[in-house]
Every structure is written in C-alpha cells, then in structure tokens.
Amino acid sequence: MWAVTIERQGAPATLRWAEVPDPVAGPAEVLIDVAASGVNRADLLQAAGRYPVPPGASEILGMECSGVISAVGPGVTSWRVGEQVCALLAGGGYAQKVAVPAVQVLPVPDGVSLLDAAGLPEVTCTVWSNLVMTAGLRARQIVLIHGGGSGIGTMAIQVARQEGATVAVTASRPRTLEFCRELGAQITIDYGREDFVEVLLAATDGHGADIILDVVGAKYLQRNIAALADGGRLVTIGLQGGTTAELDINTLLRKRAGIIATALRSRPVGGSGSKGEIVAEVRERLWPMISSGAVRPVIDSVFDMAKAGDAHRRMAAGGHVGKILLRAPAVDRRPPAAAARTP
Ligand SMILES: NC(=O)c1ccc[n+]([C@@H]2O[C@H](COP(=O)([O-])OP(=O)(O)OC[C@H]3O[C@@H](n4cnc5c(N)ncnc54)[C@H](OP(=O)(O)O)[C@@H]3O)[C@@H](O)[C@H]2O)c1
C-alpha cells in the first residue's frame, strides 16, 4: 500500500507519499481500506519529532480514519467485510489501509458522508470523554471552551449545548467567533484583545465556569483557576502554552475546584477508562445526536492524502475552523496487468 512517511522530522517536516508494507488484521482487529483521515494537531508534533507514538502503535501518522472494512481478524464478530465505518486509531491513518482494534470502530452515522466521517472519531471521543465522562457535564452548567474554532472546539460547543449547558468560547479571529456563535456559543471572547476571565465573570454575574476545556496549559493555568466557579473542574487536554506553571493551591482549595489532565491516544484499548469504553459510550449517546442532525461534523478543508504536507501547513498557519481532512486514493483491487503475466 501507499502511505505518508516522514522523510525529515521538523516544523515543517518533509512528508513523502511512499510504498510501505501492508498492515494485517491481528486477533480482535479489523482491516480498513481508508477513504479519508483527519488531521490533528498532535500529528504536527509527531512529524516534528516531539510526540513519540504509544508503544506498539504504527509509526505512520494519523489518529482517525473512515473507510470500508476489507478483512476481519480472528475473534471479531461485531463487524463484517464491506461495512462503512470510521475509527479511532493509535496511529496509521495517513495510509491506504490500517489495522485497528474492533472496539475502536464506529459505524458511519446516518446523514454523514464517508469522507466527513473521517473527522469524527478523535473530536467526539475527546470531547465526550472529557466533558461528560470526566468532568460530569450537566444541564445549566457554564462551560468555557478554549479554541472554540478548533476541531475539538467546534464539537465541544455542539455537545455542551445539546447537554443543556451555557457555552463560552475563546478564539482569535472575528470570523471564528462568529462561526462559534452560529454553532451555539452564547459568550464569545477574542483572546487576543480581551481578558477571558473578566469577560466570563461579567457575562455570568461573577459565577465563572463550572467546566473549562483547556488546550493552552501552563500559560492559562492561573487565569483558568480564576475563571472557575466554586466546585468547578479545569480539564486540560492541550499544552500549546507550555507544560510547567506555578499553581495557587489555596485558590483551588477555597473554590473546592479540581484540575484534571487527560490524553486519549495513550489510553489502553480495553478495560476501565479505555478507548473501547469511550467509543462504546460515544456510539450509544453521541452518535444519535449526529444521526439526527443535531450535532454535525465541521469540515474546514480537504486535501489529497499525498499532499499531507499542505494540510499540515494549513493547520500550522492557523485560521482554519473545524477539521482538516486527507482524502486517500482508492486501493487498487484490479488483478495484476496482463503484461506482467507469463504466458
Ligand atoms: N488530550 C487529548 O486527548 C487531545 C485529543 C485531541 C486534541 N487535543 C488537543 O486539543 C487541541 C485542539 O486540537 P485540534 O486538533 O482540534 O487543533 P486545531 O484545530 O489546530 O486547534 C488549535 C486551537 O487552539 C487555539 N488556541 C491556540 N492558542 C490559544 C490561546 N492562547 N487561547 C485560546 N485558544 C488558543 C486556536 O485558536 P485560534 O485559531 O482561534 O487562535 C485553535 O482553535 C490541541 O491542543 C490538541 O493537542 C488533545
């Protein structure tokens, strides 16, 4: 098969479309002929050599894909060859084929194209596991989502609104803030020009956020704690503003507040807190919202997979809203050409 390989690590990295060995579906795995793969910020870090893949995972980029099941490994009874699916991957999505544990596979939701489904697994599983399963999101809570225009942010706004929360977002461009409002955000904050703590407290009569979904990390730690309501939860999933900061435990203590940091990719396949557990809950609770049209994938742009470098440059430049996708060329299933056969 063909896949995107990293010829030279860096920011930007040199990516190459190259022939590589085919993956094989092992026990409890399925093999997917990839239709498309989603680009995630972690892919840029991996290409730069700053995100080691979890042990046992493919070195090929790509943490999610859509496609058609072409083989099932020993012990798989939940999926059949020919089914259209999307899947959460530990790696290997920037390729024509990928093998993935069957428990990380989801059906393509009704009303969503096979292409667009490639952008769903990572954002739905990250948002649901953090906002609902970890932070305990409930109706009438106030949720602050940093980076409202990101792939993660555009899904988080919709999920939080569906769960009955009031949603505040930060973003850096008027066009992005406007789009967040269209998706349902009620409080929009230009983080480059406004102090999000001041704006949020003013807009919520001093209450603050019951939950903050944070992608910035160290740079926002103190202001995030200042923005938390009593009993609030700060859930950090991104470290774009650094990893190390001083923590004022006294403010946390007085607010009875908590800080949680999570990563999806390094979770185990099965058991408590696993990817399999998250995918099962996402399928049961979030997939019906997508199938009904209440929650929709937000797609910024689509690139040919062989041009993955252009897609990475678009993400690195910023200003995109929603997911960037890579369309894979179809797997060639024709028999070998006649000329290659001996008479
Ligand atoms: N822990 C996990 O399991 C997990 C899983 C998936 C993603 N993530 C993380 O989630 C984040 C979003 O991922 P993605 O793939 O959706 O990336 P993305 O689409 O490229 O989004 C990056 C976002 O970060 C925002 N941002 C950057 N600096 C900011 C600041 N100082 N204040 C507020 N927002 C800021 C950007 O906002 P503007 O464009 O408006 O400036 C942009 O919306 C990344 O940090 C990623 O690593 C974590």
Coordinates of C-alpha atoms and ligand atoms in Angstrom, one line a residue:
M1 CA 0.0 0.0 0.0
W2 CA 0.9 3.7 -0.1
A3 CA 1.2 5.9 2.9
V4 CA 2.5 9.2 4.1
T5 CA 6.0 8.8 5.6
I6 CA 8.2 11.3 7.4
E7 CA 11.3 11.9 5.3
R8 CA 12.7 14.6 7.6
Q9 CA 11.4 15.5 11.0
G10 CA 10.8 19.2 11.7
A11 CA 8.3 22.0 11.8
P12 CA 7.5 21.8 9.0
A13 CA 8.5 18.2 8.4
T14 CA 9.2 16.8 4.9
L15 CA 6.4 14.3 4.2
R16 CA 6.6 11.8 1.4
W17 CA 3.9 9.6 -0.3
A18 CA 5.7 6.2 -0.4
E19 CA 5.1 2.5 -0.8
V20 CA 5.2 0.6 2.6
P21 CA 4.2 -2.9 3.8
D22 CA 0.5 -3.6 4.1
P23 CA -0.8 -3.9 7.7
V24 CA -2.6 -7.2 8.7
A25 CA -5.6 -7.5 11.0
G26 CA -4.5 -9.3 14.1
P27 CA -6.7 -11.0 16.7
A28 CA -9.7 -8.8 17.7
E29 CA -8.7 -6.3 14.9
V30 CA -10.3 -5.3 11.6
L31 CA -8.5 -4.0 8.4
I32 CA -9.9 -0.9 6.9
D33 CA -9.4 0.4 3.3
V34 CA -9.1 4.0 4.2
A35 CA -11.3 6.6 2.5
A36 CA -10.0 9.6 4.4
S37 CA -8.1 10.5 7.6
G38 CA -8.4 13.5 9.9
V39 CA -5.5 15.8 10.7
N40 CA -4.9 16.5 14.3
R41 CA -2.5 19.0 16.0
A42 CA -0.7 16.0 17.6
D43 CA 0.2 14.9 14.0
L44 CA 2.2 18.1 13.6
L45 CA 4.0 17.4 16.9
Q46 CA 4.7 13.8 15.8
A47 CA 6.1 15.0 12.4
A48 CA 8.3 17.4 14.3
G49 CA 9.7 14.5 16.5
R50 CA 8.0 15.9 19.6
Y51 CA 5.3 13.2 20.1
P52 CA 6.5 9.7 20.5
V53 CA 3.9 7.2 19.4
P54 CA 2.5 4.9 22.1
P55 CA 4.3 1.5 22.4
G56 CA 3.0 -0.9 19.8
A57 CA 1.3 1.7 17.6
S58 CA 2.0 2.3 13.9
E59 CA 4.8 4.9 13.2
I60 CA 2.6 6.2 10.4
L61 CA 0.8 9.4 11.2
G62 CA -3.0 9.5 11.6
M63 CA -5.2 9.1 14.7
E64 CA -8.5 8.6 12.9
C65 CA -10.0 7.5 9.6
S66 CA -13.0 6.5 7.7
G67 CA -13.3 3.7 5.2
V68 CA -14.6 0.2 4.3
I69 CA -13.8 -3.0 6.3
S70 CA -11.8 -5.2 4.0
A71 CA -10.9 -8.1 6.4
V72 CA -11.6 -9.1 10.0
G73 CA -9.1 -10.7 12.3
P74 CA -9.6 -13.8 14.5
G75 CA -12.3 -13.4 17.1
V76 CA -14.1 -10.4 15.5
T77 CA -17.9 -10.9 15.3
S78 CA -19.1 -7.3 15.6
W79 CA -18.0 -6.1 12.1
R80 CA -18.3 -7.6 8.6
V81 CA -16.3 -7.1 5.4
G82 CA -17.9 -4.3 3.3
E83 CA -19.2 -2.2 6.2
Q84 CA -18.6 1.6 6.0
V85 CA -17.0 2.7 9.3
C86 CA -14.8 5.3 11.0
A87 CA -12.3 4.5 13.7
L88 CA -10.2 5.9 16.5
L89 CA -6.5 4.9 15.8
A90 CA -3.3 4.9 17.8
G91 CA -1.6 5.7 14.5
G92 CA -1.5 4.6 10.9
G93 CA -4.4 6.7 9.4
Y94 CA -2.4 8.5 6.7
A95 CA -2.4 5.4 4.6
Q96 CA -4.5 3.4 2.2
K97 CA -5.0 0.6 4.8
V98 CA -5.0 0.4 8.5
A99 CA -5.5 -2.3 11.1
V100 CA -7.4 -1.3 14.3
P101 CA -8.9 -3.0 17.3
A102 CA -12.6 -3.7 16.6
V103 CA -13.7 -1.9 19.8
Q104 CA -12.3 1.4 18.3
V105 CA -14.5 1.2 15.2
L106 CA -17.8 3.1 14.8
P107 CA -20.4 2.9 12.0
V108 CA -20.7 6.0 9.7
P109 CA -23.6 7.9 11.3
D110 CA -26.8 8.4 9.2
G111 CA -26.6 11.5 7.1
V112 CA -22.8 11.8 7.2
S113 CA -20.7 11.1 4.1
L114 CA -17.9 8.6 4.3
L115 CA -15.4 11.4 3.7
D116 CA -16.7 13.7 6.5
A117 CA -16.9 10.7 9.0
A118 CA -13.1 10.7 9.0
G119 CA -13.2 13.8 11.1
L120 CA -15.5 12.5 13.8
P121 CA -13.7 9.8 16.0
E122 CA -11.0 12.0 17.6
V123 CA -13.2 15.0 18.4
T124 CA -16.2 13.1 19.5
C125 CA -14.2 10.7 21.8
T126 CA -12.1 13.5 23.2
V127 CA -15.0 15.9 23.8
W128 CA -17.4 13.2 25.2
S129 CA -14.7 11.6 27.5
N130 CA -13.6 14.9 28.9
L131 CA -16.8 17.0 29.2
V132 CA -19.2 14.2 30.1
M133 CA -17.4 11.2 31.4
T134 CA -14.6 13.0 33.3
A135 CA -16.0 16.5 34.2
G136 CA -19.6 15.3 34.7
L137 CA -21.2 18.0 32.4
R138 CA -24.8 18.7 33.3
A139 CA -27.6 20.9 32.1
R140 CA -27.5 24.6 33.1
Q141 CA -23.7 24.5 33.8
I142 CA -21.4 27.1 32.3
V143 CA -18.7 25.7 30.1
L144 CA -15.7 27.6 28.8
I145 CA -14.1 26.1 25.7
H146 CA -10.7 27.5 24.7
G147 CA -10.1 27.4 21.0
G148 CA -13.8 27.3 20.0
G149 CA -12.9 27.2 16.3
S150 CA -10.6 24.1 16.5
G151 CA -11.7 20.6 15.5
I152 CA -12.2 19.9 19.2
G153 CA -13.8 23.2 20.0
T154 CA -16.5 23.0 17.2
M155 CA -17.6 19.6 18.5
A156 CA -17.4 20.7 22.2
I157 CA -19.7 23.7 21.6
Q158 CA -22.3 21.5 20.0
V159 CA -22.1 18.7 22.6
A160 CA -22.3 21.1 25.5
R161 CA -25.3 22.9 24.0
Q162 CA -27.0 19.5 23.4
E163 CA -26.5 18.7 27.1
G164 CA -28.1 22.0 28.1
A165 CA -25.1 24.0 29.1
T166 CA -24.3 27.7 28.6
V167 CA -21.2 27.9 26.4
A168 CA -18.4 30.4 26.4
V169 CA -15.5 30.2 23.9
T170 CA -12.2 31.9 23.2
A171 CA -10.8 32.3 19.7
S172 CA -8.5 34.8 17.9
R173 CA -10.5 36.0 14.8
P174 CA -13.9 37.7 14.4
R175 CA -14.8 35.2 11.7
T176 CA -14.1 32.3 14.0
L177 CA -16.1 33.8 16.9
E178 CA -19.0 34.4 14.5
F179 CA -18.9 30.8 13.5
C180 CA -18.8 29.7 17.1
R181 CA -22.0 31.8 17.7
E182 CA -23.7 30.0 14.8
L183 CA -22.8 26.7 16.3
G184 CA -24.5 27.7 19.6
A185 CA -21.9 29.5 21.7
Q186 CA -23.6 32.3 23.8
I187 CA -20.4 34.1 25.1
T188 CA -17.6 34.7 22.7
I189 CA -14.2 36.1 23.7
D190 CA -11.4 37.4 21.5
Y191 CA -8.4 36.1 23.5
G192 CA -6.0 38.4 21.7
R193 CA -7.8 41.5 22.7
E194 CA -9.9 40.7 25.8
D195 CA -9.2 39.1 29.2
F196 CA -11.3 36.0 29.2
V197 CA -11.5 36.0 33.0
E198 CA -13.0 39.5 33.1
V199 CA -15.4 38.8 30.2
L200 CA -16.6 35.5 31.5
L201 CA -17.2 36.7 35.1
A202 CA -19.0 39.8 33.8
A203 CA -21.2 37.7 31.5
T204 CA -22.1 35.2 34.3
D205 CA -22.8 37.6 37.1
G206 CA -19.5 36.6 38.8
H207 CA -20.3 32.8 38.7
G208 CA -17.5 31.8 36.3
A209 CA -17.1 28.4 34.6
D210 CA -18.3 25.1 36.1
I211 CA -16.1 23.4 33.5
I212 CA -13.2 24.7 31.4
L213 CA -12.0 22.6 28.4
D214 CA -8.4 23.9 28.0
V215 CA -5.9 23.5 25.2
V216 CA -3.4 26.0 26.4
G217 CA -1.9 24.6 29.6
A218 CA 0.7 26.4 31.6
K219 CA 0.1 29.9 30.2
Y220 CA -3.5 29.9 31.2
L221 CA -3.3 27.9 34.5
Q222 CA -3.7 30.8 36.9
R223 CA -6.3 32.6 34.8
N224 CA -8.2 29.4 34.3
I225 CA -8.4 28.9 38.1
A226 CA -9.5 32.5 38.5
A227 CA -12.3 31.8 36.0
L228 CA -13.5 28.6 37.7
A229 CA -16.8 28.7 39.7
D230 CA -16.9 27.1 43.1
G231 CA -16.7 23.3 42.7
G232 CA -15.5 23.8 39.1
R233 CA -13.4 21.5 37.0
L234 CA -10.5 22.5 34.8
V235 CA -9.9 19.8 32.2
T236 CA -6.6 20.3 30.3
I237 CA -6.2 18.4 27.1
G238 CA -3.6 20.6 25.2
L239 CA -0.4 22.2 26.1
Q240 CA 0.0 24.9 23.4
G241 CA 1.0 27.4 26.1
G242 CA 3.6 25.2 27.8
T243 CA 3.7 22.4 30.4
T244 CA 5.1 24.0 33.6
A245 CA 3.5 26.7 35.8
E246 CA 3.1 27.7 39.4
L247 CA -0.2 26.5 41.0
D248 CA -2.0 28.5 43.7
I249 CA -3.4 25.6 45.7
N250 CA -5.1 28.0 48.1
T251 CA -7.5 29.4 45.5
L252 CA -8.3 25.8 44.4
L253 CA -8.9 24.9 48.0
R254 CA -11.3 27.8 48.6
K255 CA -13.2 27.1 45.4
R256 CA -13.2 23.3 46.1
A257 CA -12.1 23.1 42.5
G258 CA -10.2 20.4 40.6
I259 CA -7.7 20.1 37.8
I260 CA -7.7 17.1 35.5
A261 CA -5.4 16.4 32.5
T262 CA -6.0 13.7 30.1
A263 CA -4.7 12.2 26.8
L264 CA -6.8 9.9 24.6
R265 CA -4.1 8.3 22.5
S266 CA -2.2 6.6 25.3
R267 CA -5.3 5.1 26.9
P268 CA -5.5 1.2 26.8
V269 CA -7.7 -0.5 24.2
G270 CA -9.9 -2.2 26.7
G271 CA -10.8 -2.1 30.4
S272 CA -11.7 0.8 32.7
G273 CA -11.0 4.3 31.2
S274 CA -10.1 2.7 27.8
K275 CA -10.6 3.8 24.3
G276 CA -13.1 0.9 23.9
E277 CA -15.1 2.1 26.8
I278 CA -15.2 5.7 25.4
V279 CA -16.1 4.6 21.8
A280 CA -19.0 2.4 23.2
E281 CA -20.4 5.4 25.1
V282 CA -19.9 7.8 22.2
R283 CA -21.8 5.4 20.0
E284 CA -24.6 5.0 22.4
R285 CA -25.1 8.6 23.5
L286 CA -23.4 11.0 20.9
W287 CA -24.0 9.1 17.7
P288 CA -27.8 9.5 17.8
M289 CA -27.3 13.3 18.1
I290 CA -25.2 13.2 14.9
S291 CA -27.6 10.9 13.1
S292 CA -30.5 13.2 13.9
G293 CA -28.5 16.2 12.6
A294 CA -28.4 18.0 16.0
V295 CA -24.6 17.7 16.0
R296 CA -22.7 17.8 12.8
P297 CA -19.1 17.4 11.7
V298 CA -17.5 20.8 10.9
I299 CA -15.1 20.4 8.0
D300 CA -12.6 23.2 7.1
S301 CA -10.9 21.7 4.1
V302 CA -10.0 18.5 2.3
F303 CA -6.5 17.7 0.8
D304 CA -5.3 14.7 -1.2
M305 CA -3.5 12.4 1.2
A306 CA -0.4 12.6 -0.9
K307 CA -0.3 16.3 -0.2
A308 CA -0.5 15.9 3.6
G309 CA 2.3 18.5 3.9
D310 CA 0.0 21.2 2.5
A311 CA -2.7 20.1 5.1
H312 CA -0.1 20.4 7.9
R313 CA 0.9 23.9 6.7
R314 CA -2.7 25.0 6.7
M315 CA -3.1 23.8 10.4
A316 CA 0.2 25.3 11.4
A317 CA -0.7 28.7 9.9
G318 CA -4.0 28.8 12.0
G319 CA -7.2 30.4 10.9
H320 CA -8.9 27.1 10.0
V321 CA -12.3 26.4 11.5
G322 CA -13.1 22.7 12.2
K323 CA -11.4 19.7 10.8
I324 CA -8.9 19.4 8.0
L325 CA -9.2 16.1 6.1
L326 CA -7.0 13.9 3.9
R327 CA -8.7 12.0 1.1
A328 CA -7.0 8.7 0.3
P329 CA -6.6 7.4 -3.2
A330 CA -8.7 4.2 -3.6
V331 CA -6.9 0.9 -3.0
D332 CA -6.2 -0.7 -6.5
R333 CA -8.1 -4.0 -6.4
R334 CA -7.5 -4.9 -10.1
P335 CA -5.7 -8.1 -10.9
P336 CA -2.1 -7.6 -12.0
A337 CA -1.8 -6.2 -15.6
A338 CA -1.7 -8.9 -18.3
A339 CA 1.7 -7.8 -19.5
A340 CA 3.1 -8.8 -16.1
R341 CA 1.9 -12.4 -16.5
T342 CA 3.9 -15.2 -18.1
P343 CA 2.1 -16.9 -21.0
Ligands
LIG1 N1 -5.5 15.3 25.2 C1 -6.2 14.7 24.2 O1 -6.6 13.6 24.3 C2 -6.4 15.6 23.0 C3 -7.1 15.0 21.9 C4 -7.3 15.8 20.8 C5 -6.8 17.1 20.7 N2 -6.2 17.6 21.8 C6 -5.6 19.0 21.8 O2 -6.7 19.8 21.6 C7 -6.3 21.0 20.9 C8 -7.1 21.2 19.6 O3 -6.8 20.2 18.7 P1 -7.2 20.2 17.2 O4 -6.6 19.1 16.5 O5 -8.6 20.5 17.2 O6 -6.3 21.5 16.8 P2 -6.6 22.8 16.0 O7 -7.9 22.6 15.1 O8 -5.4 23.2 15.3 O9 -6.9 23.9 17.1 C9 -6.0 24.6 17.8 C10 -6.8 25.7 18.6 O10 -6.0 26.2 19.7 C11 -6.5 27.5 19.8 N3 -5.5 28.3 20.6 C12 -4.2 28.5 20.4 N4 -3.7 29.3 21.4 C13 -4.7 29.7 22.1 C14 -4.9 30.6 23.2 N5 -3.8 31.2 23.8 N6 -6.1 30.8 23.8 C15 -7.2 30.1 23.3 N7 -7.1 29.3 22.2 C16 -5.9 29.1 21.7 C17 -6.6 28.0 18.4 O11 -7.5 29.2 18.4 P3 -7.5 30.3 17.2 O12 -7.3 29.6 15.9 O13 -8.8 31.0 17.3 O14 -6.3 31.2 17.5 C18 -7.2 26.8 17.7 O15 -8.6 26.9 17.8 C19 -4.8 20.8 20.6 O16 -4.0 21.4 21.6 C20 -4.6 19.3 20.8 O17 -3.3 18.9 21.1 C21 -5.9 16.8 22.9

